[in-house]
CSV table of C-alpha atoms in Angstrom, one decimal:
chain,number,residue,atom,x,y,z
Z,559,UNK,CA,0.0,0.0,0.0
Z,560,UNK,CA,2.9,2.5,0.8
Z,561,UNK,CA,4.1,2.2,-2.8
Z,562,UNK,CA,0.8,2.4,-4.0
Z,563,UNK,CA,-0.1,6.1,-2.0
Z,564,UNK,CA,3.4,7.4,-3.1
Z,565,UNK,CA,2.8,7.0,-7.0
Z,566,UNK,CA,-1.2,8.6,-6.5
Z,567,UNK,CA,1.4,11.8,-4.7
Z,568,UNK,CA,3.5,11.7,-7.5
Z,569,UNK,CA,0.6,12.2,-9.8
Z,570,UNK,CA,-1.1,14.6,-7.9
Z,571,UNK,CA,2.1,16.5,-7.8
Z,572,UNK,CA,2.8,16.9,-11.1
Z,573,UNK,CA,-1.0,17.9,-11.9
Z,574,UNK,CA,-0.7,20.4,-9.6
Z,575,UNK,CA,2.2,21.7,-11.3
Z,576,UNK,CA,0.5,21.6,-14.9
Z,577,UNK,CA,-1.9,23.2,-13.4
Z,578,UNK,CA,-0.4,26.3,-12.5
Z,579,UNK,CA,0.9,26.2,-16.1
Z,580,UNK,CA,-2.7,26.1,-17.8
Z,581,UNK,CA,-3.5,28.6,-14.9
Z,582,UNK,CA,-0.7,31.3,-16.0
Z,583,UNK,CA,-1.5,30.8,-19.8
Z,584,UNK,CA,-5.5,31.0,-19.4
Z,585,UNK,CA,-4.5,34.6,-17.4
Z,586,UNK,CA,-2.1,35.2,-20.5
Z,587,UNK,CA,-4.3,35.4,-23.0
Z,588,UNK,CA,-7.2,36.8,-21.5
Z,589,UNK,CA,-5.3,39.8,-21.3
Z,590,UNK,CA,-3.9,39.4,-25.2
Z,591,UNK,CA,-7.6,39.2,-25.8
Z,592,UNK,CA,-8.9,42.9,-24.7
Z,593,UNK,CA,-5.4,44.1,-27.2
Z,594,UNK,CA,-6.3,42.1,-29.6
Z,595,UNK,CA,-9.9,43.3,-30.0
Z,596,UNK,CA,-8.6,47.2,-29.4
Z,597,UNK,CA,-6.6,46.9,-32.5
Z,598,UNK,CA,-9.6,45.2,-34.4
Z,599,UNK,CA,-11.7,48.5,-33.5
Z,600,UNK,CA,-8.7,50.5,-33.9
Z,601,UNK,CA,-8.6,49.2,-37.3
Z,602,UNK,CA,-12.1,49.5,-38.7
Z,603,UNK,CA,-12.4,52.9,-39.4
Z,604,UNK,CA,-9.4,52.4,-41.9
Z,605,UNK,CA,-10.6,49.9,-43.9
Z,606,UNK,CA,-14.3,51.5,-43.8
Z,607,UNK,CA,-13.3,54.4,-45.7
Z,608,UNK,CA,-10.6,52.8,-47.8
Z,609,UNK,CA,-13.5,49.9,-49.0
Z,610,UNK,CA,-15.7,52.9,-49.5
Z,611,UNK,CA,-12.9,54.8,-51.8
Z,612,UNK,CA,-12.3,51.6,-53.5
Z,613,UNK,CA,-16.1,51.2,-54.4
Z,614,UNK,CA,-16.8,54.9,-55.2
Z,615,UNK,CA,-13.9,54.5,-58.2
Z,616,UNK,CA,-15.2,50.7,-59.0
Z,617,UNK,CA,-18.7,52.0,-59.4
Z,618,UNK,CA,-17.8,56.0,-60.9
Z,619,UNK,CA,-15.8,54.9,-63.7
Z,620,UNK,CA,-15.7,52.5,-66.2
Z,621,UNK,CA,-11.9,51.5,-66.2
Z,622,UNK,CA,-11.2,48.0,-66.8
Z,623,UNK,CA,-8.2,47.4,-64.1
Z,624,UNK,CA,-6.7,43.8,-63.4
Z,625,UNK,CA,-7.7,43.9,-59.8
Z,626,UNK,CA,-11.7,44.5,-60.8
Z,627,UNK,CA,-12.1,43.0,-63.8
Z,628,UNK,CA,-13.9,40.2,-64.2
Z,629,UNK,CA,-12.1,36.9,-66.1
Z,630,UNK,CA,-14.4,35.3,-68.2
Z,631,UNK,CA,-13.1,31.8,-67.7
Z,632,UNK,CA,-10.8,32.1,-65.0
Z,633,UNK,CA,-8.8,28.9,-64.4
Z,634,UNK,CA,-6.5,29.2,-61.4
Z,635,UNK,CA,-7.3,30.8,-58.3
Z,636,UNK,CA,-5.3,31.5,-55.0
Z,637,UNK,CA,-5.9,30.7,-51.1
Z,638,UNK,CA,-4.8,33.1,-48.4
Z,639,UNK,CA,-4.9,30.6,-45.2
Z,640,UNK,CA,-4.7,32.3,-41.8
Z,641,UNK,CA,-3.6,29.9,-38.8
Z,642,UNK,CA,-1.7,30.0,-35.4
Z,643,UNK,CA,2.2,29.5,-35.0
Z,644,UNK,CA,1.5,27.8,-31.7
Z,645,UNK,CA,-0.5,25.3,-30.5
Z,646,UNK,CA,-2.4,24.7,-27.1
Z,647,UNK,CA,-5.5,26.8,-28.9
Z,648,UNK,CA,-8.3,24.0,-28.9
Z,649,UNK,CA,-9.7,23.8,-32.6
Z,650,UNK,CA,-8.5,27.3,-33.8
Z,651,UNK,CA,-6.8,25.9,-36.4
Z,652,UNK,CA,-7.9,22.8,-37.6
Z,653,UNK,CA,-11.4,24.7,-38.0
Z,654,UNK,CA,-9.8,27.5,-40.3
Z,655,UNK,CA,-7.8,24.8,-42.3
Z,656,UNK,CA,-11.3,22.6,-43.0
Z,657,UNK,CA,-12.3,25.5,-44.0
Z,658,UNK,CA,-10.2,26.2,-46.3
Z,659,UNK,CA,-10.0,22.4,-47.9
Z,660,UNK,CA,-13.7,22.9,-48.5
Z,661,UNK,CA,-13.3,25.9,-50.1
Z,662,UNK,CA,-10.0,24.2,-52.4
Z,663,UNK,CA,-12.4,21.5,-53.4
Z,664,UNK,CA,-15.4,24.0,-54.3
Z,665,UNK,CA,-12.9,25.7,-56.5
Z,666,UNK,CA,-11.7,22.8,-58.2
Z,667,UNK,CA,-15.0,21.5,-58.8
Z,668,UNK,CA,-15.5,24.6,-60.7
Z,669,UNK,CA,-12.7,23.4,-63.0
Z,670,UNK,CA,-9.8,26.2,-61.3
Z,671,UNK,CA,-6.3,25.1,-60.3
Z,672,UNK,CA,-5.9,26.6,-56.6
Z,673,UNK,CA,-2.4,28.1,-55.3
Z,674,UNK,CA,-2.2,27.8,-51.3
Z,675,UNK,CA,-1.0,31.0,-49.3
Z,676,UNK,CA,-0.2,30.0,-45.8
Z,677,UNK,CA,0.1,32.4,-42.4
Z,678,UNK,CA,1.0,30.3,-39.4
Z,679,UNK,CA,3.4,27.6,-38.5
Z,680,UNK,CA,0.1,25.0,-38.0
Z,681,UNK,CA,-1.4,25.5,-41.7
Z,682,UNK,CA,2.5,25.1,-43.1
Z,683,UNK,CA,3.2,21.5,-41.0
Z,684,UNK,CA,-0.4,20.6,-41.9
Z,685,UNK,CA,0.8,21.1,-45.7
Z,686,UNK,CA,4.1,19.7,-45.1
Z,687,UNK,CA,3.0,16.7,-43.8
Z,688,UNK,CA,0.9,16.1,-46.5
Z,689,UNK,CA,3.6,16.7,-49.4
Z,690,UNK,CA,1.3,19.3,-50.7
Z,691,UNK,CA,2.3,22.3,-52.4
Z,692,UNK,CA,2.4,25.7,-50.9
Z,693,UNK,CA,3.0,29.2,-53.0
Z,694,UNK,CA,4.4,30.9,-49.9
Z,695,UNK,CA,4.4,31.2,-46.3
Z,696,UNK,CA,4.9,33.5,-43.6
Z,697,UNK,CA,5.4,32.8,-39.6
Z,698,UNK,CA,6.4,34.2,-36.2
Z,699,UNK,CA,3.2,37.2,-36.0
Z,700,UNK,CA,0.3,35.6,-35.8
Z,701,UNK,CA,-0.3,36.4,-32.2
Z,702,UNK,CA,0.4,40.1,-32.8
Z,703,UNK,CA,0.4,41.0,-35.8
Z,704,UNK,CA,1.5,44.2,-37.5
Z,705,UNK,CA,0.7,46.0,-40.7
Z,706,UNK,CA,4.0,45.8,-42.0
Z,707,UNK,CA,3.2,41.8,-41.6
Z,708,UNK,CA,-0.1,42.4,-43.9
Z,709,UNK,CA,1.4,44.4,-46.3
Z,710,UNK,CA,4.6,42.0,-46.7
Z,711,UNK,CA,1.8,39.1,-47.1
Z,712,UNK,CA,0.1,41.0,-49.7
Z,713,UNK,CA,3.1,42.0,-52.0
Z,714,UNK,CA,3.0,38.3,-53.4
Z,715,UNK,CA,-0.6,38.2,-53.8
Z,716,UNK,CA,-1.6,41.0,-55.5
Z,717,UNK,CA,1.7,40.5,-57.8
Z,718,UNK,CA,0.2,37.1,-58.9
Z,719,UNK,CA,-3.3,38.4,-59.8
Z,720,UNK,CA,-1.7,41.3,-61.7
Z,721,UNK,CA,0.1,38.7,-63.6
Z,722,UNK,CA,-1.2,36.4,-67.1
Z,723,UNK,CA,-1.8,33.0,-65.6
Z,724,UNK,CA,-0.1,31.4,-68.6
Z,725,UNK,CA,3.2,33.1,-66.3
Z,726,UNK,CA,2.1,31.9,-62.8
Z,727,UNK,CA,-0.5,34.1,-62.0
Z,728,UNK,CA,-3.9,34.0,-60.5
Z,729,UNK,CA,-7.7,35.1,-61.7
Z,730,UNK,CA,-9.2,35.6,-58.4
Z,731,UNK,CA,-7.8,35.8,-54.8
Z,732,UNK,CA,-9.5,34.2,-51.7
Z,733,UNK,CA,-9.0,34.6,-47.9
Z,734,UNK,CA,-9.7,32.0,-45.4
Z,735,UNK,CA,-9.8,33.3,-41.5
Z,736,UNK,CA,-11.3,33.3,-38.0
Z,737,UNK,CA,-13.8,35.8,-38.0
Z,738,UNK,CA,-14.1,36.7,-33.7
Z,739,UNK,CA,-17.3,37.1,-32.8
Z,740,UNK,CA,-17.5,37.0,-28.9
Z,741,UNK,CA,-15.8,35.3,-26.1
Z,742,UNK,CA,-17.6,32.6,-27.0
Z,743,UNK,CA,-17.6,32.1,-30.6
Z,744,UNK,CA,-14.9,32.5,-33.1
Z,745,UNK,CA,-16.0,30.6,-36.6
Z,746,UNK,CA,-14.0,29.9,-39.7
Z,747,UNK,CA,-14.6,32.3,-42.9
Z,748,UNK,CA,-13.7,32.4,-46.3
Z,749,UNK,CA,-14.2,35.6,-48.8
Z,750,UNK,CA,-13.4,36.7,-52.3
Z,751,UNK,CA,-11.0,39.5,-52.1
Z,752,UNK,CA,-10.3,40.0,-55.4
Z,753,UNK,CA,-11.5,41.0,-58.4
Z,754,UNK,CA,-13.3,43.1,-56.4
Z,755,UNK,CA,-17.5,42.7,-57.7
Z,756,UNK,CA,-18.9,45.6,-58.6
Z,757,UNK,CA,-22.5,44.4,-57.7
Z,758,UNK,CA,-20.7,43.9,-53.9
Z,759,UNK,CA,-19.0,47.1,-54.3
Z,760,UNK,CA,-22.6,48.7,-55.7
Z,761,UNK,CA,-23.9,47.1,-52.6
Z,762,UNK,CA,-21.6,47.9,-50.0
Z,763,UNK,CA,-21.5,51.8,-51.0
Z,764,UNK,CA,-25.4,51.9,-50.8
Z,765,UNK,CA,-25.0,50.3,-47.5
Z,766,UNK,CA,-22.7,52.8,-45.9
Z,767,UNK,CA,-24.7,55.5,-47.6
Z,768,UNK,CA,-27.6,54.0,-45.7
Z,769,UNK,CA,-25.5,54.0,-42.3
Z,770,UNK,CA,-24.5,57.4,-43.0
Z,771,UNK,CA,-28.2,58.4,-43.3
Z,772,UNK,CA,-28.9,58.5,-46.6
Z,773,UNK,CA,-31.8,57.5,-48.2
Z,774,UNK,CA,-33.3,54.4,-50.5
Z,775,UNK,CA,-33.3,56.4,-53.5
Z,776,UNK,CA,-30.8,58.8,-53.4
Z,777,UNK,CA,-29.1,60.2,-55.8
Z,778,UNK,CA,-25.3,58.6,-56.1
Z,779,UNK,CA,-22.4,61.2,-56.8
Z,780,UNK,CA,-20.5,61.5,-60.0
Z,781,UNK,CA,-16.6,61.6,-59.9
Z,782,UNK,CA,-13.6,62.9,-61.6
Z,783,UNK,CA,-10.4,61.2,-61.2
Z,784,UNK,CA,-7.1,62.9,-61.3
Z,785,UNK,CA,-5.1,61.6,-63.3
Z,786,UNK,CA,-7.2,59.0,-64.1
Z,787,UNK,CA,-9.7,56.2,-62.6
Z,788,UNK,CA,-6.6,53.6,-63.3
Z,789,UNK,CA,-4.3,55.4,-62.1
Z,790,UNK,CA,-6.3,56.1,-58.7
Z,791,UNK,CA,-7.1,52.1,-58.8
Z,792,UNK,CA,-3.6,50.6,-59.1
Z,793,UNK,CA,-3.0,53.2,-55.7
Z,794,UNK,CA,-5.9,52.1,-54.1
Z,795,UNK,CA,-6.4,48.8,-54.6
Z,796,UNK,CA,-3.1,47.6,-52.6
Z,797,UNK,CA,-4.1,49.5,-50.2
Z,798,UNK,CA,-7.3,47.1,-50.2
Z,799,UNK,CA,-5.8,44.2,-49.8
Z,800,UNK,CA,-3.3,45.0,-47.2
Z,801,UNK,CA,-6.1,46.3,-44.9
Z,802,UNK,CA,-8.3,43.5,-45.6
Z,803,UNK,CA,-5.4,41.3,-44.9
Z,804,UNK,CA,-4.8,43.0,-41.5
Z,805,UNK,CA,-8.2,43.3,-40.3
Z,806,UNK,CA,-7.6,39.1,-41.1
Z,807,UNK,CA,-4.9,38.9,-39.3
Z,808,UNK,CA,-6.1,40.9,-35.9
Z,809,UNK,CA,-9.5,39.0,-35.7
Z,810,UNK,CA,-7.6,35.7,-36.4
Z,811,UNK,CA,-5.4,36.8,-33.6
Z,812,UNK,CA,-8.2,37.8,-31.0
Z,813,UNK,CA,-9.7,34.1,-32.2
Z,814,UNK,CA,-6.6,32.7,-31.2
Z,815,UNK,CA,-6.5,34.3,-28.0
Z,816,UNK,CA,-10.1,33.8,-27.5
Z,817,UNK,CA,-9.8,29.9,-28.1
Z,818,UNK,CA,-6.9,29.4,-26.2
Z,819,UNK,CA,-8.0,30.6,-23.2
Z,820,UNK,CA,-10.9,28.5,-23.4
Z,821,UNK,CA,-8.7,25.7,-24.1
Z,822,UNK,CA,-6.7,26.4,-21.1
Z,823,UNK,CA,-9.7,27.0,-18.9
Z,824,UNK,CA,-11.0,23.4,-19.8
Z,825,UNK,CA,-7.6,22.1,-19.0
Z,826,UNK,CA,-7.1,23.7,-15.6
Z,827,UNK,CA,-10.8,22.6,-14.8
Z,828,UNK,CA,-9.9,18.7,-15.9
Z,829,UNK,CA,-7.0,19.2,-13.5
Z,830,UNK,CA,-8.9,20.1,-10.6
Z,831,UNK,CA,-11.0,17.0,-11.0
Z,832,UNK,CA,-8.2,14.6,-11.6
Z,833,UNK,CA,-6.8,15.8,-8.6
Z,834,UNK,CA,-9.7,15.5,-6.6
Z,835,UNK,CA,-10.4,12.1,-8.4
Z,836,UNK,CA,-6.7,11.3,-7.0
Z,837,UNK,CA,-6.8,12.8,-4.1
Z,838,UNK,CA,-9.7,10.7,-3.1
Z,839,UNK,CA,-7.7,7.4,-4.3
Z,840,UNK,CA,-5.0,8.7,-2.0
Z,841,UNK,CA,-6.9,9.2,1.0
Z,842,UNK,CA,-8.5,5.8,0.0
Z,843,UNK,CA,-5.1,4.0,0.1
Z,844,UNK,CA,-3.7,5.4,3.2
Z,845,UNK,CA,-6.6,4.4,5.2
Z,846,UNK,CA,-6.7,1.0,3.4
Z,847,UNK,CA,-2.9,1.3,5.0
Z,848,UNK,CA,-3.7,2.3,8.5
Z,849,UNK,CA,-6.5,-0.5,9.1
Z,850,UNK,CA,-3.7,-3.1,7.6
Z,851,UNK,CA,-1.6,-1.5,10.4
Z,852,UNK,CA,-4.1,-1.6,12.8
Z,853,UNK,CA,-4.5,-5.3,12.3
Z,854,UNK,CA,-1.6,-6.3,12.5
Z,855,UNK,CA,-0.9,-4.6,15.6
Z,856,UNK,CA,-4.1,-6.6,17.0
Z,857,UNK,CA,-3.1,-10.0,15.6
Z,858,UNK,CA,0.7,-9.2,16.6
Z,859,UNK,CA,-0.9,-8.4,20.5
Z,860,UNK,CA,-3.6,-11.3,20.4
Z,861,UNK,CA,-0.3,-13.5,19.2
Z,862,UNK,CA,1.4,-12.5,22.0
Z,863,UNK,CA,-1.9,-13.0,24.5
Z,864,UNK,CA,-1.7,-16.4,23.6
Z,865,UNK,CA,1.6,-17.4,23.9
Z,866,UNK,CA,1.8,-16.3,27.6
Z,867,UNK,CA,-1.6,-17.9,28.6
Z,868,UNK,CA,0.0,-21.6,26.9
Z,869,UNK,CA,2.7,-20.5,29.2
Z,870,UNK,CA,1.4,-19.9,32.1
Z,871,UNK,CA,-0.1,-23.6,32.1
């Protein structure tokens, strides 16, 4: 029984430990959590204003620019995936990368070859693991991420859908991310950056118009570019992607955060419990030990009693 109580102390010992370790990280990124959705707000009204430039010069003129132009046939598309470098974060990433398998296999049902963008250090071993293909890659910022990170991610992209895909380049340009939604609930996304639609673009101007307090039929404003509607598009446009990219990035983080905090919080809950379950074990073998003890004090002294009464006759 001894050896048995010293291995359930053993046990408990080194839960206890992991579970100051669970305890520490669940604190950890709570905290990354409030940043992380700080920089998400901080970053909206950016990228509101930028997506509304972009549309007012997508529906104003009628310039046919690379990065709005619908392809006809298009026949190869590209996959931004946004994962984790580290792990210890529940489902995070596995969620995001089903997400974007089902989204590889819509596009090659539609008869496209898909080029796979990775963020993350999960999403690239996933990949690697599988011998599969991967345009580029990017790691080490996924937990805070910057916007030189976005706009160092975008440089590749927008150069292969500004490129002839008989040279390597792409017709359209998808994103795969966590959108964060609460505390609570994070879910896997996946958009069409680019070309950018115009009925989406049409859509989304009426939209902000609306939010702005405009009315159902108002009148839309006509626009002069200087020096010209491409000219304002091929500035613009980047611009687009790198902030759609970063706005990405930051909610993918705060998902991150979000989800491994509740992973750590389940952890540091199922290590309470073990160590109660053991605890209990414990207690269980050490009095299991005592009442051994106990009788064999009481047959040792009943031993003796009879011995000197055999004796004594």
């Amino acid at each position: 029984m001894g050896a048995q109580l010293r291995v359930y102390k053993r046990r408990i010992r080194a839960i206890t430990a992991t579970k100051k370790i669970t305890k520490a990280m669940e604190m950890i990124a709570a905290s990354r959590i409030v940043k992380a959705q700080r920089k998400v707000a901080a970053s909206m009204p950016y990228a509101t204003e930028l997506t509304r430039a972009v549309t007012a010069v997508a529906t104003g003129s009628n310039t046919k620019h690379a990065l709005t132009t619908e392809v006809e046939t298009p026949t190869r598309a590209a996959i931004l995936l946004i994962t984790s470098d580290r792990g210890l974060a529940g489902g995070y990433s596995s969620n995001a990368i089903k997400q974007a398998e089902r989204l590889t296999e819509r596009l090659r049902a539609e008869g496209k070859d898909v080029d796979t963008y990775i963020v993350g250090r999960k999403g690239l071993a996933y990949y690697g693991f599988r011998e599969r293909k991967v345009a580029d890659s990017w790691t080490g910022f996924t937990d805070s991420p910057a916007y030189a990170d976005a706009k160092r991610v975008a440089g590749p992209l927008i150069e292969a859908i500004q490129t002839e895909t008989a040279e390597g380049g792409v017709d359209e340009l998808h994103i795969v991310y966590t959108e964060f939604v609460s505390m609570m609930t994070q879910n896997p996304v996946d958009g069409r950056m680019l070309p950018l639609s115009l009925d989406q673009a049409a859509e989304s101007e009426t939209s902000a118009a609306s939010a702005a307090g405009g009315t159902k039929g108002e009148i839309l404003p006509l626009f002069d570019f200087e020096p010209s509607a491409e000219d304002v598009l091929d500035a613009l446009l980047p611009r687009y992607v790198e902030s759609r990219i970063y706005n990405a990035l930051l909610q993918s983080a705060a998902s991150e955060h979000a989800a491994r905090r509740r992973a750590m919080k389940s952890a540091t809950d199922n290590a309470g419990d073990l160590i109660k379950s053991l605890s209990r074990l414990a207690n269980a073998a050490r009095q299991a030990e005592i009442t051994q003890e106990i009788s064999e004090i009481v047959g040792g002294a009943s031993a003796m009693a009879d011995a000197t009464a055999g004796s004594d006759k």
